[in-house]
mmCIF file of C-alpha atoms in Angstrom:
data_model
loop_
_atom_site.group_PDB
_atom_site.id
_atom_site.type_symbol
_atom_site.label_atom_id
_atom_site.label_comp_id
_atom_site.label_asym_id
_atom_site.label_seq_id
_atom_site.Cartn_x
_atom_site.Cartn_y
_atom_site.Cartn_z
ATOM 1 C CA MET A 1 89.175 52.077 77.708
ATOM 2 C CA PHE A 2 92.126 49.699 77.507
ATOM 3 C CA GLN A 3 92.964 50.368 73.869
ATOM 4 C CA ASP A 4 92.935 54.113 74.540
ATOM 5 C CA ALA A 5 95.168 53.649 77.590
ATOM 6 C CA LEU A 6 97.567 51.417 75.647
ATOM 7 C CA SER A 7 97.778 53.880 72.745
ATOM 8 C CA ALA A 8 98.341 56.813 75.104
ATOM 9 C CA ALA A 9 101.084 54.917 76.934
ATOM 10 C CA ALA A 10 102.782 53.973 73.647
ATOM 11 C CA GLU A 11 102.746 57.588 72.447
ATOM 12 C CA ARG A 12 104.160 58.822 75.739
ATOM 13 C CA ILE A 13 106.918 56.211 75.746
ATOM 14 C CA ASP A 14 107.780 56.919 72.103
ATOM 15 C CA ARG A 15 108.082 60.649 72.838
ATOM 16 C CA HIS A 16 110.297 59.971 75.840
ATOM 17 C CA LEU A 17 112.610 57.653 73.936
ATOM 18 C CA ALA A 18 112.819 60.135 71.060
ATOM 19 C CA ALA A 19 113.791 62.883 73.498
ATOM 20 C CA VAL A 20 116.437 60.680 75.123
ATOM 21 C CA LEU A 21 118.015 59.916 71.736
ATOM 22 C CA ALA A 22 117.532 63.379 70.242
ATOM 23 C CA ASP A 23 121.055 64.682 70.870
ATOM 24 C CA ARG A 24 122.948 61.496 70.007
ATOM 25 C CA PRO A 25 125.391 61.597 67.058
ATOM 26 C CA ASP A 26 124.006 60.790 63.613
ATOM 27 C CA LEU A 27 125.556 57.331 63.238
ATOM 28 C CA PRO A 28 124.109 54.049 61.901
ATOM 29 C CA VAL A 29 123.999 52.570 65.416
ATOM 30 C CA ILE A 30 121.871 55.498 66.673
ATOM 31 C CA GLU A 31 119.660 55.386 63.580
ATOM 32 C CA GLY A 32 119.275 51.657 64.167
ATOM 33 C CA MET A 33 118.277 52.230 67.800
ATOM 34 C CA ARG A 34 115.571 54.689 66.766
ATOM 35 C CA TYR A 35 114.413 52.286 64.047
ATOM 36 C CA ALA A 36 114.214 49.314 66.426
ATOM 37 C CA LEU A 37 112.225 51.321 68.972
ATOM 38 C CA ARG A 38 109.570 52.409 66.473
ATOM 39 C CA GLY A 39 106.136 50.831 66.457
ATOM 40 C CA GLY A 40 104.948 47.937 68.554
ATOM 41 C CA LYS A 41 102.266 47.915 71.210
ATOM 42 C CA LYS A 42 104.593 48.976 74.039
ATOM 43 C CA LEU A 43 102.714 46.547 76.294
ATOM 44 C CA ARG A 44 105.589 46.173 78.748
ATOM 45 C CA GLY A 45 105.943 49.913 79.165
ATOM 46 C CA PHE A 46 102.190 50.161 79.602
ATOM 47 C CA LEU A 47 102.372 47.602 82.431
ATOM 48 C CA VAL A 48 105.019 49.732 84.140
ATOM 49 C CA LEU A 49 102.880 52.865 83.935
ATOM 50 C CA GLU A 50 99.733 51.090 85.126
ATOM 51 C CA SER A 51 101.411 49.318 88.037
ATOM 52 C CA ALA A 52 103.001 52.635 89.040
ATOM 53 C CA ALA A 53 99.608 54.359 88.968
ATOM 54 C CA LEU A 54 98.211 51.632 91.250
ATOM 55 C CA HIS A 55 100.821 52.606 93.846
ATOM 56 C CA GLY A 56 100.630 56.385 93.519
ATOM 57 C CA ILE A 57 103.902 56.795 91.621
ATOM 58 C CA PRO A 58 103.807 59.980 89.486
ATOM 59 C CA PRO A 59 103.874 59.404 85.705
ATOM 60 C CA ALA A 60 106.939 61.656 85.389
ATOM 61 C CA GLN A 61 108.880 59.101 87.438
ATOM 62 C CA ALA A 62 107.314 55.942 86.003
ATOM 63 C CA ILE A 63 108.073 56.936 82.398
ATOM 64 C CA TRP A 64 111.777 56.228 82.943
ATOM 65 C CA PRO A 65 111.509 52.486 83.718
ATOM 66 C CA ALA A 66 108.634 52.259 81.193
ATOM 67 C CA ALA A 67 110.960 53.515 78.460
ATOM 68 C CA GLY A 68 113.751 51.351 79.858
ATOM 69 C CA ILE A 69 111.860 48.074 79.561
ATOM 70 C CA GLU A 70 110.898 48.914 75.982
ATOM 71 C CA ALA A 71 114.565 49.496 75.130
ATOM 72 C CA ILE A 72 115.433 46.108 76.648
ATOM 73 C CA HIS A 73 112.595 44.448 74.736
ATOM 74 C CA ALA A 74 113.706 46.083 71.478
ATOM 75 C CA TYR A 75 117.278 44.864 72.041
ATOM 76 C CA SER A 76 116.011 41.322 72.512
ATOM 77 C CA LEU A 77 114.084 41.467 69.228
ATOM 78 C CA VAL A 78 117.043 42.866 67.272
ATOM 79 C CA HIS A 79 119.304 40.055 68.468
ATOM 80 C CA ASP A 80 116.575 37.400 68.179
ATOM 81 C CA ASP A 81 116.101 38.290 64.493
ATOM 82 C CA LEU A 82 119.778 37.806 63.594
ATOM 83 C CA PRO A 83 120.783 34.995 61.191
ATOM 84 C CA CYS A 84 122.565 33.175 64.012
ATOM 85 C CA MET A 85 119.335 33.133 66.034
ATOM 86 C CA ASP A 86 115.854 33.033 64.408
ATOM 87 C CA ASP A 87 116.990 34.562 61.083
ATOM 88 C CA ASP A 88 113.925 36.739 60.448
ATOM 89 C CA ASP A 89 113.519 39.260 57.653
ATOM 90 C CA LEU A 90 110.516 41.154 59.045
ATOM 91 C CA ARG A 91 109.716 42.736 62.383
ATOM 92 C CA ARG A 92 106.632 44.872 62.961
ATOM 93 C CA GLY A 93 106.016 44.793 59.228
ATOM 94 C CA LEU A 94 109.412 46.301 58.368
ATOM 95 C CA PRO A 95 112.822 44.841 57.455
ATOM 96 C CA THR A 96 114.697 43.685 60.530
ATOM 97 C CA VAL A 97 117.679 45.782 61.640
ATOM 98 C CA HIS A 98 120.288 43.413 60.189
ATOM 99 C CA ARG A 99 118.451 43.433 56.851
ATOM 100 C CA LYS A 100 118.177 47.220 56.726
ATOM 101 C CA TRP A 101 121.826 47.670 57.746
ATOM 102 C CA ASP A 102 124.033 44.619 58.421
ATOM 103 C CA ASP A 103 124.730 42.000 61.079
ATOM 104 C CA GLY A 104 127.444 43.986 62.831
ATOM 105 C CA THR A 105 125.298 47.090 63.125
ATOM 106 C CA ALA A 106 122.425 44.990 64.461
ATOM 107 C CA VAL A 107 124.649 43.510 67.174
ATOM 108 C CA LEU A 108 125.774 46.983 68.239
ATOM 109 C CA VAL A 109 122.209 48.335 68.126
ATOM 110 C CA GLY A 110 121.113 45.551 70.456
ATOM 111 C CA ASP A 111 124.054 46.120 72.782
ATOM 112 C CA ALA A 112 123.352 49.847 72.933
ATOM 113 C CA LEU A 113 119.637 49.343 73.560
ATOM 114 C CA GLN A 114 120.378 46.935 76.398
ATOM 115 C CA ALA A 115 122.653 49.458 78.087
ATOM 116 C CA LEU A 116 120.150 52.258 77.484
ATOM 117 C CA GLY A 117 117.347 50.217 79.010
ATOM 118 C CA ILE A 118 119.247 49.674 82.256
ATOM 119 C CA GLU A 119 120.280 53.339 82.347
ATOM 120 C CA LEU A 120 116.687 54.534 81.964
ATOM 121 C CA ALA A 121 115.209 52.022 84.404
ATOM 122 C CA CYS A 122 117.364 53.228 87.282
ATOM 123 C CA HIS A 123 117.669 56.882 86.224
ATOM 124 C CA GLU A 124 117.807 59.376 89.083
ATOM 125 C CA ALA A 125 114.595 60.935 87.738
ATOM 126 C CA ALA A 126 112.773 57.653 88.438
ATOM 127 C CA SER A 127 113.283 57.852 92.195
ATOM 128 C CA THR A 128 115.089 59.933 94.777
ATOM 129 C CA GLU A 129 115.685 56.756 96.780
ATOM 130 C CA PRO A 130 119.026 55.089 95.933
ATOM 131 C CA ALA A 131 117.706 51.781 97.294
ATOM 132 C CA VAL A 132 114.755 51.876 94.892
ATOM 133 C CA ARG A 133 116.962 52.618 91.895
ATOM 134 C CA ALA A 134 119.348 49.839 92.900
ATOM 135 C CA ASP A 135 116.456 47.411 93.225
ATOM 136 C CA LEU A 136 115.100 48.378 89.803
ATOM 137 C CA ALA A 137 118.508 47.861 88.208
ATOM 138 C CA LEU A 138 119.267 44.554 89.941
ATOM 139 C CA SER A 139 115.837 43.060 89.299
ATOM 140 C CA LEU A 140 115.915 44.150 85.646
ATOM 141 C CA VAL A 141 119.311 42.647 84.857
ATOM 142 C CA ARG A 142 118.210 39.411 86.513
ATOM 143 C CA ALA A 143 115.001 39.362 84.459
ATOM 144 C CA ALA A 144 116.890 40.124 81.244
ATOM 145 C CA GLY A 145 119.905 37.893 81.795
ATOM 146 C CA ALA A 146 120.821 34.258 82.353
ATOM 147 C CA GLU A 147 118.206 33.882 85.087
ATOM 148 C CA GLY A 148 115.414 35.145 82.840
ATOM 149 C CA MET A 149 115.070 36.127 79.192
ATOM 150 C CA VAL A 150 118.516 34.983 78.027
ATOM 151 C CA LEU A 151 118.064 31.676 79.832
ATOM 152 C CA GLY A 152 114.768 31.161 78.006
ATOM 153 C CA GLN A 153 116.403 31.993 74.681
ATOM 154 C CA ALA A 154 119.257 29.580 75.404
ATOM 155 C CA LEU A 155 116.795 26.796 76.234
ATOM 156 C CA ASP A 156 114.953 27.560 72.999
ATOM 157 C CA MET A 157 118.156 27.291 70.955
ATOM 158 C CA ALA A 158 119.114 24.040 72.688
ATOM 159 C CA ALA A 159 115.690 22.596 71.891
ATOM 160 C CA GLU A 160 116.279 23.125 68.169
ATOM 161 C CA THR A 161 119.074 20.537 68.156
ATOM 162 C CA ALA A 162 117.734 18.225 70.865
ATOM 163 C CA GLU A 163 116.979 14.616 69.994
ATOM 164 C CA ARG A 164 113.457 14.866 71.430
ATOM 165 C CA GLN A 165 110.762 17.510 71.607
ATOM 166 C CA LEU A 166 110.282 19.421 74.821
ATOM 167 C CA THR A 167 107.548 18.436 77.239
ATOM 168 C CA LEU A 168 104.776 20.833 78.255
ATOM 169 C CA ASP A 169 106.529 21.567 81.564
ATOM 170 C CA GLU A 170 109.785 22.279 79.725
ATOM 171 C CA ILE A 171 108.053 24.592 77.221
ATOM 172 C CA THR A 172 106.391 26.410 80.121
ATOM 173 C CA ALA A 173 109.734 26.914 81.883
ATOM 174 C CA LEU A 174 111.384 28.054 78.630
ATOM 175 C CA GLN A 175 108.706 30.623 77.865
ATOM 176 C CA SER A 176 108.574 31.843 81.466
ATOM 177 C CA GLY A 177 112.089 33.059 80.830
ATOM 178 C CA LYS A 178 112.062 34.013 77.167
ATOM 179 C CA THR A 179 108.758 35.892 77.143
ATOM 180 C CA GLY A 180 107.560 36.041 80.724
ATOM 181 C CA ALA A 181 110.527 37.440 82.645
ATOM 182 C CA LEU A 182 110.360 40.961 81.206
ATOM 183 C CA ILE A 183 106.559 41.038 81.470
ATOM 184 C CA VAL A 184 106.809 40.083 85.146
ATOM 185 C CA TRP A 185 109.408 42.777 85.803
ATOM 186 C CA ALA A 186 107.298 45.403 84.050
ATOM 187 C CA ALA A 187 104.219 44.573 86.112
ATOM 188 C CA GLU A 188 106.180 44.617 89.384
ATOM 189 C CA VAL A 189 107.759 48.035 88.853
ATOM 190 C CA GLY A 190 105.051 50.086 90.561
ATOM 191 C CA ALA A 191 105.240 47.979 93.689
ATOM 192 C CA ARG A 192 109.028 48.075 93.635
ATOM 193 C CA MET A 193 109.052 51.865 93.310
ATOM 194 C CA ALA A 194 106.592 52.152 96.210
ATOM 195 C CA GLN A 195 108.546 49.536 98.189
ATOM 196 C CA ALA A 196 105.317 47.540 98.489
ATOM 197 C CA ASP A 197 104.484 43.823 98.214
ATOM 198 C CA ILE A 198 105.161 42.619 94.664
ATOM 199 C CA THR A 199 103.354 39.271 95.095
ATOM 200 C CA PRO A 200 99.928 40.120 93.556
ATOM 201 C CA LEU A 201 101.457 41.756 90.486
ATOM 202 C CA ARG A 202 103.971 38.940 90.106
ATOM 203 C CA ARG A 203 101.185 36.345 90.117
ATOM 204 C CA TYR A 204 99.231 38.444 87.624
ATOM 205 C CA ALA A 205 102.202 38.822 85.292
ATOM 206 C CA GLU A 206 103.311 35.192 85.432
ATOM 207 C CA ALA A 207 99.881 34.126 84.196
ATOM 208 C CA LEU A 208 99.790 36.992 81.699
ATOM 209 C CA GLY A 209 103.199 36.089 80.274
ATOM 210 C CA LEU A 210 102.224 32.479 79.595
ATOM 211 C CA ALA A 211 98.915 33.562 78.074
ATOM 212 C CA PHE A 212 100.849 35.975 75.848
ATOM 213 C CA GLN A 213 103.116 33.181 74.576
ATOM 214 C CA ILE A 214 100.229 30.798 73.967
ATOM 215 C CA ALA A 215 98.551 33.573 71.975
ATOM 216 C CA ASP A 216 101.790 33.959 69.983
ATOM 217 C CA ASP A 217 101.801 30.235 69.238
ATOM 218 C CA ILE A 218 98.166 30.447 68.123
ATOM 219 C CA LEU A 219 98.980 33.405 65.878
ATOM 220 C CA ASP A 220 101.824 31.441 64.313
ATOM 221 C CA VAL A 221 99.198 28.891 63.235
ATOM 222 C CA GLU A 222 96.198 31.103 62.462
ATOM 223 C CA GLY A 223 97.752 34.491 61.720
ATOM 224 C CA ASP A 224 98.536 36.253 58.469
ATOM 225 C CA ALA A 225 102.075 37.599 57.998
ATOM 226 C CA ALA A 226 100.822 40.990 56.799
ATOM 227 C CA GLU A 227 98.637 41.367 59.882
ATOM 228 C CA VAL A 228 101.086 39.868 62.377
ATOM 229 C CA GLY A 229 104.028 41.857 60.975
ATOM 230 C CA LYS A 230 106.459 38.941 60.875
ATOM 231 C CA ALA A 231 106.758 35.486 59.340
ATOM 232 C CA VAL A 232 104.208 32.917 60.489
ATOM 233 C CA ARG A 233 104.113 29.113 60.607
ATOM 234 C CA LYS A 234 107.877 28.990 61.116
ATOM 235 C CA ASP A 235 107.570 26.843 64.257
ATOM 236 C CA ALA A 236 105.569 24.134 62.518
ATOM 237 C CA GLU A 237 107.939 24.116 59.540
ATOM 238 C CA ALA A 238 110.889 23.757 61.906
ATOM 239 C CA GLY A 239 109.166 20.995 63.885
ATOM 240 C CA LYS A 240 109.435 22.971 67.138
ATOM 241 C CA ALA A 241 107.345 22.017 70.125
ATOM 242 C CA THR A 242 104.886 24.770 71.048
ATOM 243 C CA PHE A 243 101.826 25.038 73.256
ATOM 244 C CA VAL A 244 99.697 24.446 70.149
ATOM 245 C CA SER A 245 101.644 21.397 68.960
ATOM 246 C CA LEU A 246 101.551 19.841 72.441
ATOM 247 C CA LEU A 247 98.019 20.782 73.478
ATOM 248 C CA GLY A 248 96.219 21.150 70.173
ATOM 249 C CA LEU A 249 94.681 24.417 69.001
ATOM 250 C CA ASP A 250 91.420 24.225 70.955
ATOM 251 C CA GLU A 251 93.061 23.201 74.230
ATOM 252 C CA ALA A 252 95.713 25.904 73.812
ATOM 253 C CA LYS A 253 92.926 28.486 73.513
ATOM 254 C CA ARG A 254 91.232 27.089 76.638
ATOM 255 C CA ARG A 255 94.547 27.190 78.518
ATOM 256 C CA ALA A 256 95.060 30.836 77.519
ATOM 257 C CA ASP A 257 91.548 31.703 78.707
ATOM 258 C CA ALA A 258 92.194 30.017 82.059
ATOM 259 C CA LEU A 259 95.453 31.928 82.483
ATOM 260 C CA VAL A 260 93.682 35.225 81.828
ATOM 261 C CA THR A 261 91.158 34.377 84.554
ATOM 262 C CA GLU A 262 94.047 33.522 86.883
ATOM 263 C CA ALA A 263 95.750 36.815 86.081
ATOM 264 C CA CYS A 264 92.615 38.833 86.787
ATOM 265 C CA ASP A 265 91.955 36.981 90.051
ATOM 266 C CA ALA A 266 95.470 37.847 91.244
ATOM 267 C CA LEU A 267 94.518 41.538 91.173
ATOM 268 C CA SER A 268 91.489 41.191 93.458
ATOM 269 C CA SER A 269 93.136 43.118 96.297
ATOM 270 C CA TYR A 270 93.318 46.233 94.095
ATOM 271 C CA GLY A 271 89.589 46.276 93.362
ATOM 272 C CA ASP A 272 88.301 48.424 90.502
ATOM 273 C CA GLU A 273 91.592 50.339 90.295
ATOM 274 C CA ALA A 274 93.109 47.356 88.484
ATOM 275 C CA GLU A 275 90.399 47.158 85.800
ATOM 276 C CA THR A 276 92.698 48.409 83.028
ATOM 277 C CA LEU A 277 95.265 45.738 83.891
ATOM 278 C CA LYS A 278 92.515 43.124 83.737
ATOM 279 C CA GLN A 279 91.540 44.421 80.315
ATOM 280 C CA ALA A 280 95.194 44.116 79.286
ATOM 281 C CA ALA A 281 95.099 40.410 80.141
ATOM 282 C CA ARG A 282 91.968 39.918 78.036
ATOM 283 C CA PHE A 283 93.566 41.825 75.164
ATOM 284 C CA VAL A 284 96.589 39.530 75.126
ATOM 285 C CA ILE A 285 94.591 36.546 73.894
ATOM 286 C CA ALA A 286 92.342 38.545 71.552
ATOM 287 C CA ARG A 287 95.126 40.384 69.665
ATOM 288 C CA ARG A 288 95.890 39.708 66.014
ATOM 289 C CA ASN A 289 99.521 40.887 65.988
#
């Protein structure tokens, strides 16, 4: 059920993004945007569509912020892969944007995807209510910026040159921004569009986001580069503190399991209607890429 729903959401989001970019000029920056948006699980967009369905928001409206969050996520990956950041050669099993083109093009691709993501998230087709569109835009830029994802990335960069390794609490705070902030926003979208209480979905997504990062840390230890689609064991080679290095592999797996239970419990008020979201939480720690 979940895998089918995730695949269907990814296909729908891919078609929407392709349509949005269809009439753009044939330039390297546009080609790079299309390239960066290809592939991936589209988990964040899926969370948007599912949370919207929980609140009776039509799919034709929800697809706009779903595509928007995937553009923001793609921008973050393009910039994160740059030589001045994580310096990665592979992403989703393909050469990273700066390797396929060059650093300058990659910077512009990321910039353009960021702007596109905000544009799509608060598009007039998403809601007829100006207040809803304003809330979507404001909450997204906060999640993506120096209060959220960018803050987490900055803390991660600072940790690379720090004289001591981060503590577990510091790693948790870092990853809540770097990985968790966009996941939380995606899960809240349905409630925001319905002008409903975002608390249950926020609690769900905060636990989900940390479980997702712990699973990433586990994959960096246990995964295969061909299966994962990017380099593995880079954190250990760099001596970076991770959930696995601080907790140990077995305890990290137990912590991820506990977070999935916490995420599912947060959705209790939605009853059986939230079953697909619960399956998404279980998928996060079982995935191999």
